[in-house]
XYZ file of C-alpha atoms in Angstrom:
383
model
C -5.961 -43.047 23.435
C -4.257 -41.147 20.621
C -5.229 -37.532 19.948
C -7.993 -37.111 17.364
C -6.751 -34.674 14.733
C -9.238 -32.958 12.436
C -8.629 -31.038 9.206
C -8.716 -27.246 9.534
C -9.448 -24.645 6.870
C -8.991 -20.931 7.575
C -8.431 -17.814 5.443
C -5.177 -16.061 6.267
C -7.192 -12.984 7.265
C -9.366 -14.958 9.693
C -6.985 -15.821 12.531
C -7.450 -15.286 16.262
C -5.265 -12.248 17.067
C -2.644 -12.029 19.791
C -1.193 -8.520 20.128
C 2.442 -8.222 21.187
C 2.656 -4.428 20.924
C 5.392 -4.649 18.308
C 3.381 -6.902 15.958
C 0.454 -9.330 15.959
C 0.075 -13.079 15.481
C -3.315 -14.222 14.170
C -3.588 -17.933 14.984
C -4.959 -20.054 12.131
C -4.064 -23.477 13.537
C -3.304 -23.843 17.257
C -0.555 -26.300 18.211
C -2.946 -28.088 20.549
C -5.050 -29.063 17.512
C -2.156 -30.720 15.655
C 0.552 -33.268 16.347
C 3.627 -31.351 15.214
C 2.746 -27.978 13.754
C 0.936 -24.662 14.163
C 0.171 -21.831 11.738
C -0.477 -18.123 12.147
C -0.496 -14.862 10.195
C 2.032 -12.250 11.332
C 1.167 -8.564 10.894
C 4.066 -6.138 11.327
C 2.984 -2.457 11.263
C 4.916 0.139 9.301
C 8.259 1.038 10.815
C 8.181 -1.776 13.376
C 9.756 -5.212 13.681
C 9.305 -8.578 15.332
C 11.947 -8.389 18.087
C 14.910 -10.710 17.603
C 14.401 -14.129 19.193
C 15.353 -17.782 18.753
C 13.572 -21.152 18.900
C 15.039 -24.404 20.147
C 11.914 -26.525 19.780
C 10.761 -25.728 16.214
C 11.683 -24.931 12.650
C 9.797 -22.090 10.993
C 8.771 -21.308 7.424
C 7.571 -17.816 6.509
C 5.475 -17.197 3.363
C 5.218 -13.480 2.612
C 1.792 -12.178 1.587
C 2.078 -8.391 1.275
C 4.537 -5.571 1.808
C 8.307 -5.982 2.062
C 9.894 -7.842 4.969
C 13.485 -7.069 5.970
C 14.563 -10.337 7.604
C 17.793 -10.765 9.558
C 18.996 -14.207 10.695
C 21.962 -14.661 13.038
C 23.839 -17.628 14.503
C 27.042 -16.654 16.214
C 29.018 -14.507 13.781
C 27.021 -15.696 10.769
C 24.538 -12.947 9.865
C 22.249 -13.194 6.854
C 19.891 -10.509 5.584
C 17.014 -11.067 3.164
C 14.596 -8.655 1.483
C 11.369 -10.655 1.252
C 8.621 -9.712 -1.208
C 5.123 -11.199 -1.624
C 5.361 -14.849 -2.672
C 8.794 -15.373 -1.108
C 9.489 -18.181 1.356
C 12.026 -17.978 4.190
C 13.067 -21.046 6.216
C 14.453 -20.502 9.731
C 16.145 -23.569 11.333
C 16.306 -24.076 15.072
C 19.053 -22.130 16.800
C 18.964 -19.124 14.450
C 18.110 -15.765 16.028
C 15.786 -13.890 13.698
C 13.744 -10.734 13.240
C 11.505 -9.386 10.479
C 11.111 -5.630 10.060
C 8.581 -3.694 7.961
C 10.370 -0.642 6.546
C 7.503 0.220 4.173
C 4.569 2.455 5.084
C 2.056 -0.294 4.259
C 3.600 -2.730 6.766
C 4.299 -6.407 6.155
C 2.149 -9.554 6.377
C 3.379 -13.137 6.249
C 2.142 -16.583 7.228
C 4.283 -18.652 9.620
C 4.246 -22.472 9.748
C 5.942 -23.955 12.809
C 7.225 -27.542 12.650
C 8.079 -28.922 16.086
C 11.228 -30.983 16.546
C 10.310 -34.369 18.015
C 13.226 -34.717 20.413
C 13.078 -31.138 21.716
C 11.098 -30.041 24.767
C 8.177 -27.949 23.542
C 7.996 -24.439 25.048
C 4.370 -23.692 25.868
C 1.647 -26.348 25.917
C -0.697 -24.134 23.904
C -0.348 -21.444 21.280
C -1.539 -18.795 23.721
C 0.822 -19.935 26.504
C 3.775 -19.823 24.116
C 2.748 -16.347 22.911
C 2.545 -15.055 26.485
C 6.015 -16.403 27.248
C 7.371 -14.869 24.042
C 5.749 -11.495 24.769
C 7.809 -11.091 27.939
C 11.011 -11.639 25.965
C 9.854 -9.310 23.189
C 9.302 -6.463 25.627
C 12.875 -6.817 26.850
C 14.278 -6.930 23.320
C 12.220 -4.315 21.495
C 14.727 -1.461 21.791
C 17.575 -3.509 20.340
C 15.477 -4.512 17.345
C 14.209 -1.015 16.543
C 17.516 -0.150 14.854
C 16.745 -2.702 12.136
C 13.849 -0.597 10.820
C 14.589 2.092 8.242
C 14.154 5.591 9.662
C 12.592 6.896 6.438
C 10.885 5.009 3.597
C 12.578 5.297 0.211
C 10.796 6.282 -3.000
C 10.082 2.657 -3.913
C 8.354 2.087 -0.568
C 6.304 5.272 -0.905
C 5.151 4.342 -4.400
C 4.404 0.748 -3.355
C 2.028 2.028 -0.687
C 0.353 4.397 -3.148
C -0.137 1.614 -5.712
C -1.398 -0.987 -3.240
C -5.012 -2.121 -3.160
C -6.802 -2.794 0.123
C -9.579 -5.295 0.776
C -11.633 -6.034 3.859
C -11.632 -9.488 5.406
C -14.720 -11.693 5.455
C -15.903 -10.170 8.736
C -15.247 -6.594 7.539
C -13.114 -6.102 10.647
C -9.815 -5.077 9.051
C -8.431 -3.821 5.743
C -5.614 -5.932 4.296
C -3.059 -4.619 1.765
C -2.959 -6.474 -1.543
C 0.080 -5.747 -3.702
C -1.196 -5.025 -7.195
C 1.710 -6.874 -8.788
C 4.703 -8.970 -7.855
C 7.132 -7.484 -10.373
C 10.503 -6.907 -8.707
C 10.621 -3.488 -10.363
C 7.392 -2.284 -8.794
C 8.202 -3.654 -5.348
C 11.775 -2.462 -4.992
C 12.811 -0.552 -8.116
C 13.487 3.126 -8.757
C 10.034 4.609 -9.557
C 11.505 6.740 -12.319
C 13.028 3.821 -14.201
C 9.984 1.823 -15.329
C 6.319 1.723 -16.236
C 3.947 -1.246 -16.065
C 2.312 -1.750 -19.463
C -0.733 -3.814 -20.358
C -1.567 -5.584 -23.594
C -4.745 -7.627 -23.460
C -4.427 -10.013 -20.497
C -0.657 -9.444 -20.170
C 1.352 -7.130 -17.950
C 5.025 -6.340 -18.444
C 7.646 -3.865 -17.207
C 9.099 -1.358 -19.644
C 12.260 0.647 -18.932
C 11.754 4.417 -19.259
C 13.815 7.576 -18.807
C 12.517 10.383 -16.583
C 11.790 13.771 -18.167
C 11.118 17.184 -16.578
C 7.629 18.016 -15.380
C 5.640 20.321 -17.657
C 3.224 21.574 -15.005
C 4.629 24.841 -13.700
C 2.645 27.466 -11.797
C 1.836 29.384 -15.002
C 0.207 26.335 -16.607
C -1.516 25.546 -13.291
C -3.007 29.076 -13.385
C -4.369 28.566 -16.920
C -6.002 25.271 -15.964
C -7.505 26.745 -12.812
C -8.906 29.802 -14.587
C -10.428 27.616 -17.333
C -12.592 25.899 -14.709
C -13.380 29.354 -13.278
C -14.127 28.158 -9.757
C -16.891 25.752 -10.764
C -15.239 22.926 -8.823
C -11.907 22.384 -7.044
C -9.254 21.301 -9.573
C -6.272 19.178 -8.574
C -3.215 17.721 -10.288
C -2.416 14.092 -9.472
C 0.173 11.636 -10.719
C 3.659 12.091 -12.131
C 3.210 15.780 -13.030
C 2.522 16.630 -9.375
C 5.518 18.002 -7.423
C 4.697 15.506 -4.666
C 4.807 12.424 -6.900
C 7.705 10.067 -6.180
C 7.316 8.795 -9.768
C 8.676 11.402 -12.213
C 7.096 11.671 -15.672
C 8.504 9.933 -18.739
C 8.073 10.685 -22.445
C 4.700 8.902 -22.576
C 3.248 10.520 -19.441
C 0.147 12.664 -19.582
C -1.125 15.361 -17.235
C -3.778 14.056 -14.829
C -6.116 16.689 -13.401
C -9.023 15.898 -11.100
C -12.298 17.713 -10.572
C -13.504 17.071 -7.030
C -17.214 16.546 -6.342
C -19.165 16.083 -3.125
C -22.778 15.807 -4.283
C -24.984 14.881 -7.206
C -25.324 18.591 -8.014
C -21.544 18.788 -8.400
C -21.662 16.080 -11.065
C -23.639 18.425 -13.325
C -21.020 21.116 -12.749
C -18.326 18.582 -13.556
C -19.830 18.203 -17.046
C -19.380 21.941 -17.658
C -15.930 22.013 -16.082
C -14.709 19.143 -18.251
C -15.918 20.985 -21.332
C -14.111 24.116 -20.147
C -10.853 22.197 -19.821
C -11.159 21.287 -23.489
C -10.565 24.950 -24.335
C -7.023 24.877 -22.895
C -6.014 21.443 -24.122
C -3.872 23.070 -26.799
C -1.864 24.942 -24.122
C -0.734 21.670 -22.520
C 2.410 20.181 -24.130
C 1.472 16.616 -23.129
C -1.869 14.763 -23.350
C -4.375 16.145 -20.846
C -6.382 13.540 -18.913
C -9.141 15.121 -16.823
C -11.084 13.008 -14.358
C -13.672 13.298 -11.588
C -13.281 11.968 -8.054
C -15.229 12.180 -4.823
C -13.751 14.522 -2.214
C -13.450 11.759 0.387
C -11.186 9.746 -1.903
C -8.432 12.345 -1.617
C -7.601 11.132 1.877
C -6.685 7.628 0.671
C -3.015 6.657 0.216
C -3.158 6.317 -3.565
C -4.142 10.000 -3.937
C -1.140 11.177 -1.892
C 0.177 13.393 -4.729
C -3.068 15.351 -5.327
C -2.461 19.119 -5.110
C -5.026 21.869 -5.592
C -4.255 24.218 -8.500
C -5.967 27.275 -6.993
C -3.280 30.025 -6.774
C -4.533 30.824 -3.263
C -4.165 27.266 -1.992
C -1.359 26.349 0.440
C -0.652 23.441 -1.923
C 1.113 25.869 -4.244
C 4.029 25.887 -1.791
C 4.994 22.355 -2.844
C 6.184 23.622 -6.239
C 9.125 25.349 -4.505
C 9.678 23.014 -1.525
C 12.914 21.052 -1.311
C 12.954 17.262 -1.957
C 13.285 16.361 1.735
C 10.195 18.399 2.620
C 8.235 16.825 -0.217
C 9.154 13.286 0.814
C 8.214 13.991 4.427
C 4.827 15.279 3.250
C 4.276 12.183 1.097
C 5.026 9.931 4.068
C 2.689 11.985 6.265
C -0.174 11.829 3.755
C 0.186 8.112 3.237
C 0.345 7.498 6.963
C -2.878 9.462 7.471
C -4.483 7.568 4.579
C -3.591 4.223 6.124
C -5.292 5.298 9.349
C -8.493 5.778 7.358
C -8.144 2.277 5.944
C -8.024 0.820 9.448
C -11.792 1.327 9.580
C -13.503 -0.888 6.970
C -16.919 0.516 7.925
C -15.781 4.028 7.030
C -14.292 2.820 3.742
C -17.601 1.149 2.910
C -19.398 4.406 3.728
C -17.102 6.342 1.388
C -17.707 3.855 -1.410
C -21.488 3.806 -0.934
C -21.668 7.582 -0.856
C -19.606 7.873 -4.040
C -21.841 5.341 -5.794
C -24.970 7.186 -4.732
C -23.721 10.619 -5.754
C -21.833 9.778 -8.940
C -24.434 7.402 -10.421
C -26.250 6.905 -12.713
C -24.289 9.351 -14.878
C -20.629 8.382 -14.529
C -18.460 11.379 -15.437
C -16.138 8.999 -17.294
C -18.521 9.235 -20.284
C -18.905 13.014 -20.411
C -16.135 13.658 -22.951
C -14.716 11.945 -26.022
C -11.387 10.208 -25.631
C -8.316 12.477 -25.498
C -5.262 11.377 -27.467
C -3.636 9.393 -24.638
C -6.456 7.654 -22.756
C -10.063 8.331 -21.737
C -10.676 10.713 -18.850
C -12.561 9.416 -15.863
C -12.596 8.742 -12.184
C -9.196 7.325 -11.374
C -9.237 3.620 -10.628
C -6.551 1.007 -10.193
C -7.166 -0.064 -13.794
C -6.614 3.548 -14.900
C -3.487 4.208 -12.877
C -2.138 7.761 -13.317
C 1.286 8.290 -14.825
């Protein structure tokens, strides 16, 4: 009797995980439930790689979902390298050794479709059996593959992680990175060379030229003293010494008042009014906003620095570029650890809603010249 094959529908976040140590395969369609194929999601953590290996019984197609994949294919002396962004497809024929590394802090996710070759002997009768056989080979080959992963993320990778959105899967078991755009510039370009602009429903990339930062310690002192200790005041965005995206001629100065309770929201109203008194001292548009303290630990707030003269953050104004980049990578890495717990993220969101509503601080002041102040969101991305 021929095998009865049934249709299968599965979200790419809903696979059955198999952990290799170096990466994970989440099985969406097991080979034993199909005649000639299987499908799984591959999750490669930051700074790791799928160890190099080869298949003799299948062809593979990779469809990249998020992050950047550094793929290397080799057959004899023929070596081919590909930088794979979300939406890209990579076909790997039988007989080609291959590896995919995730040099970015946010890691890399792609969907693999295996197509079995009819005349070849299939290795592993089930998806799990094949994975167990592969795991033994991966353990022996991990050290050789590690060299393929970049030792340090570049500025484009750091910014990509900061700009990424994260969503929980349908079971709220894991947070998945969602690249906010698929522009080549934003995925791989020099952060100082472009800005993403919006006009109605359209997005486009505009070339810009970096300019010096206007926020020195003297201006930071004036902003801090204007608030007079009512609430912690931070700089965030391109004017921060930690930002990997330098300011351009259209950049403003983003400052954040940090609240932890409903009582702080009332203080935020007064603090925002106080900042109005020094707006004329700022040579670029001033954009004050209000955020919850717990948000500062998330990757997209990596550049937030406290303006209090007594804060250790003041040291970043005089730190060298290598120290700043290392700190950015550290902050984003810690932020990604937070995102590994969807329940905690939900708690942060619920607490912010409870404490910042029903009087959103975004409506406390009239619009400044550049854009309205308010709690920073992905639709109000800081310059």
